[in-house]
Every structure is written in C-alpha cells, then in structure tokens.
C-alpha cells in the first residue's frame, strides 16, 4: 500500500499535517487510495487492505497525532 501510494507521487501539499504520514492521504487524497485499490482489482485480486496499517498509537504518536480513547 505505502509503496503504491508513494508511486502516485504525492506532493507535500497532500500532507497537510503531519508531513509524510501516509494515513493522512485517506483524508487529503482519497483518489490516491482508491487508485491503489483499483489497481489491485484490475489484476484480479478479490480482496483489499485498508490504508490504516500505521493507524496505531505508537505510529501516530511519532507524528504528534493524539487519539482520544
């Protein structure tokens, strides 16, 4: 997922905050995320993954994102 998102060549403007956090692309560039899923389906994959692998307290904490639990 991350490799294909980066291949879409996001600009720094696509990361409003925090810079470099691919999970933010779900909000700022859903077309990139949708494009990755479409590419998988185009080659016959019948399942997909979410772009949330790094959406955990430890990873998001590195980007200064807090999660209220």
XYZ file of N, CA, C and O in Angstrom:
276
model
N 0.829 -1.183 0.000
C 0.000 0.000 0.000
C 0.873 1.246 0.000
O 0.708 2.110 -0.852
N 1.799 1.342 0.934
C 2.629 2.547 1.039
C 3.467 2.762 -0.206
O 3.594 3.892 -0.681
N 4.021 1.685 -0.763
C 4.837 1.812 -1.965
C 4.010 2.358 -3.125
O 4.458 3.244 -3.857
N 2.794 1.850 -3.268
C 1.945 2.323 -4.365
C 1.446 3.745 -4.116
O 1.308 4.529 -5.056
N 1.191 4.095 -2.863
C 0.802 5.478 -2.564
C 1.939 6.435 -2.913
O 1.717 7.491 -3.494
N 3.147 6.067 -2.562
C 4.285 6.929 -2.868
C 4.553 6.979 -4.371
O 5.015 7.990 -4.890
N 4.242 5.906 -5.093
C 4.401 5.900 -6.555
C 3.427 6.873 -7.219
O 3.673 7.322 -8.342
N 2.333 7.203 -6.527
C 1.382 8.191 -7.047
C 1.978 9.602 -6.962
O 1.387 10.543 -7.468
N 3.140 9.714 -6.358
C 3.913 10.952 -6.271
C 3.159 12.086 -5.555
O 2.964 13.163 -6.117
N 2.735 11.828 -4.308
C 2.068 12.892 -3.570
C 3.020 14.058 -3.314
O 4.215 13.866 -3.116
N 2.463 15.249 -3.349
C 3.272 16.436 -3.054
C 3.206 16.714 -1.557
O 2.383 16.139 -0.836
N 4.030 17.608 -1.087
C 3.990 17.963 0.322
C 2.647 18.597 0.673
O 2.181 18.486 1.807
N 1.980 19.216 -0.290
C 0.656 19.803 -0.040
C -0.384 18.718 0.244
O -1.415 19.000 0.854
N -0.125 17.488 -0.200
C -1.034 16.382 0.058
C -0.947 15.896 1.504
O -1.767 15.098 1.942
N 0.056 16.363 2.221
C 0.251 16.013 3.630
C 0.066 17.274 4.472
O 1.037 17.845 4.962
N -1.186 17.744 4.631
C -1.397 18.997 5.339
C -0.809 18.989 6.742
O -0.276 19.988 7.194
N -0.915 17.910 7.403
C -0.239 17.626 8.648
C -0.505 16.179 8.943
O -1.592 15.700 8.649
N 0.286 15.468 9.444
C 1.721 15.686 9.541
C 2.412 15.263 8.259
O 1.920 14.427 7.520
N 3.515 15.843 7.999
C 4.269 15.548 6.780
C 4.728 14.094 6.763
O 5.283 13.605 7.727
N 4.458 13.405 5.665
C 4.952 12.052 5.476
C 4.108 10.942 6.052
O 4.440 9.780 5.904
N 3.003 11.257 6.706
C 2.136 10.233 7.300
C 1.140 9.764 6.236
O 0.185 10.475 5.920
N 1.369 8.581 5.686
C 0.511 8.084 4.606
C -0.947 7.967 5.010
O -1.837 8.067 4.169
N -1.230 7.757 6.287
C -2.614 7.614 6.725
C -3.430 8.882 6.467
O -4.632 8.813 6.247
N -2.783 10.038 6.441
C -3.493 11.289 6.197
C -4.006 11.362 4.758
O -4.944 12.105 4.459
N -3.421 10.565 3.855
C -3.881 10.555 2.466
C -5.303 10.020 2.341
O -5.983 10.306 1.356
N -5.775 9.270 3.337
C -7.175 8.834 3.333
C -8.108 10.039 3.320
O -9.201 9.975 2.770
N -7.677 11.128 3.910
C -8.490 12.344 4.001
C -8.128 13.325 2.891
O -9.004 13.845 2.208
N -6.826 13.567 2.715
C -6.408 14.606 1.765
C -6.441 14.153 0.313
O -6.682 14.963 -0.591
N -6.189 12.872 0.044
C -6.149 12.363 -1.336
C -6.806 10.994 -1.430
O -6.158 9.993 -1.754
N -8.103 10.912 -1.157
C -8.759 9.610 -1.263
C -8.673 9.023 -2.671
O -8.751 7.812 -2.838
N -8.467 9.882 -3.664
C -8.314 9.382 -5.036
C -7.059 8.530 -5.168
O -7.051 7.546 -5.913
N -5.990 8.866 -4.449
C -4.772 8.047 -4.472
C -5.071 6.671 -3.871
O -4.679 5.646 -4.424
N -5.746 6.660 -2.723
C -6.057 5.395 -2.046
C -6.982 4.553 -2.924
O -6.769 3.356 -3.104
N -7.985 5.172 -3.499
C -8.907 4.475 -4.395
C -8.151 3.916 -5.603
O -8.414 2.803 -6.057
N -7.197 4.670 -6.122
C -6.403 4.220 -7.261
C -5.598 2.974 -6.956
O -5.463 2.085 -7.811
N -5.067 2.887 -5.752
C -4.324 1.682 -5.354
C -5.280 0.491 -5.334
O -4.977 -0.573 -5.872
N -6.443 0.672 -4.725
C -7.412 -0.425 -4.681
C -7.842 -0.826 -6.083
O -7.920 -2.018 -6.398
N -8.096 0.148 -6.941
C -8.498 -0.156 -8.319
C -7.415 -0.944 -9.051
O -7.713 -1.845 -9.831
N -6.150 -0.610 -8.802
C -5.045 -1.310 -9.452
C -5.002 -2.777 -9.032
O -4.752 -3.663 -9.853
N -5.247 -3.036 -7.761
C -5.292 -4.425 -7.297
C -6.443 -5.182 -7.951
O -6.285 -6.308 -8.412
N -7.634 -4.568 -7.977
C -8.782 -5.234 -8.597
C -8.558 -5.471 -10.086
O -8.992 -6.478 -10.634
N -7.859 -4.563 -10.758
C -7.624 -4.681 -12.195
C -6.804 -5.916 -12.553
O -6.926 -6.441 -13.656
N -5.982 -6.384 -11.617
C -5.177 -7.578 -11.899
C -5.786 -8.840 -11.300
O -5.150 -9.886 -11.249
N -7.038 -8.728 -10.824
C -7.748 -9.912 -10.386
C -7.765 -10.205 -8.907
O -8.272 -11.251 -8.493
N -7.228 -9.325 -8.110
C -7.279 -9.539 -6.667
C -8.732 -9.402 -6.214
O -9.441 -8.510 -6.657
N -9.177 -10.287 -5.348
C -10.576 -10.224 -4.922
C -10.745 -9.761 -3.476
O -11.802 -9.916 -2.882
N -9.700 -9.219 -2.914
C -9.806 -8.618 -1.585
C -8.863 -7.415 -1.552
O -8.035 -7.243 -2.436
N -9.015 -6.585 -0.557
C -8.138 -5.421 -0.460
C -7.802 -5.156 0.987
O -8.424 -5.670 1.894
N -6.815 -4.317 1.164
C -6.413 -3.917 2.506
C -6.771 -2.456 2.704
O -6.988 -1.723 1.741
N -6.816 -2.057 3.918
C -7.088 -0.655 4.227
C -5.769 0.090 4.371
O -4.736 -0.507 4.659
N -5.810 1.374 4.158
C -4.621 2.195 4.353
C -4.562 2.657 5.802
O -4.516 3.830 6.097
N -4.603 1.697 6.711
C -4.588 2.044 8.128
C -3.569 1.230 8.907
O -3.632 1.163 10.122
N -2.629 0.613 8.214
C -1.641 -0.216 8.895
C -0.916 0.578 9.971
O -0.625 0.084 11.042
N -0.635 1.846 9.676
C 0.078 2.682 10.631
C -0.823 3.462 11.554
O -0.367 4.329 12.290
N -2.110 3.172 11.539
C -3.051 3.905 12.390
C -3.113 3.250 13.765
O -4.069 2.605 14.144
N -2.042 3.408 14.505
C -1.986 2.892 15.862
C -1.324 3.943 16.743
O -0.698 4.886 16.241
N -1.492 3.836 18.041
C -0.997 4.867 18.959
C 0.491 5.139 18.803
O 0.920 6.285 18.809
N 1.280 4.092 18.668
C 2.726 4.277 18.584
C 3.121 5.036 17.319
O 3.884 6.005 17.376
N 2.609 4.608 16.184
C 2.979 5.248 14.918
C 2.458 6.682 14.841
O 3.203 7.600 14.494
N 1.182 6.875 15.135
C 0.618 8.215 15.051
C 1.245 9.155 16.078
O 1.364 10.350 15.844
N 1.676 8.600 17.213
C 2.376 9.407 18.209
C 3.668 9.997 17.676
O 4.054 11.112 18.044
N 4.334 9.290 16.767
C 5.560 9.804 16.154
C 5.266 11.049 15.309
O 6.146 11.870 15.077
N 4.030 11.177 14.834
C 3.637 12.319 14.017
C 2.908 13.377 14.837
O 2.369 14.328 14.297
N 2.863 13.181 16.149
C 2.202 14.154 17.009
C 0.694 14.127 16.931
O 0.024 15.096 17.268
N 0.139 13.012 16.475
C -1.309 12.873 16.414
C -1.756 12.147 17.662
O -1.303 11.048 17.963
N -2.652 12.753 18.419
C -3.170 12.092 19.593
C -4.547 11.523 19.286
O -5.278 12.045 18.444
N -4.853 10.453 19.954
C -6.149 9.810 19.792
C -6.819 9.794 21.151
O -6.262 9.298 22.125
N -7.996 10.361 21.227
C -8.751 10.329 22.470
C -9.466 9.000 22.570
O -10.259 8.639 21.716
N -9.180 8.278 23.624
C -9.826 6.975 23.842
C -10.877 7.080 24.909
O -10.844 7.775 25.813
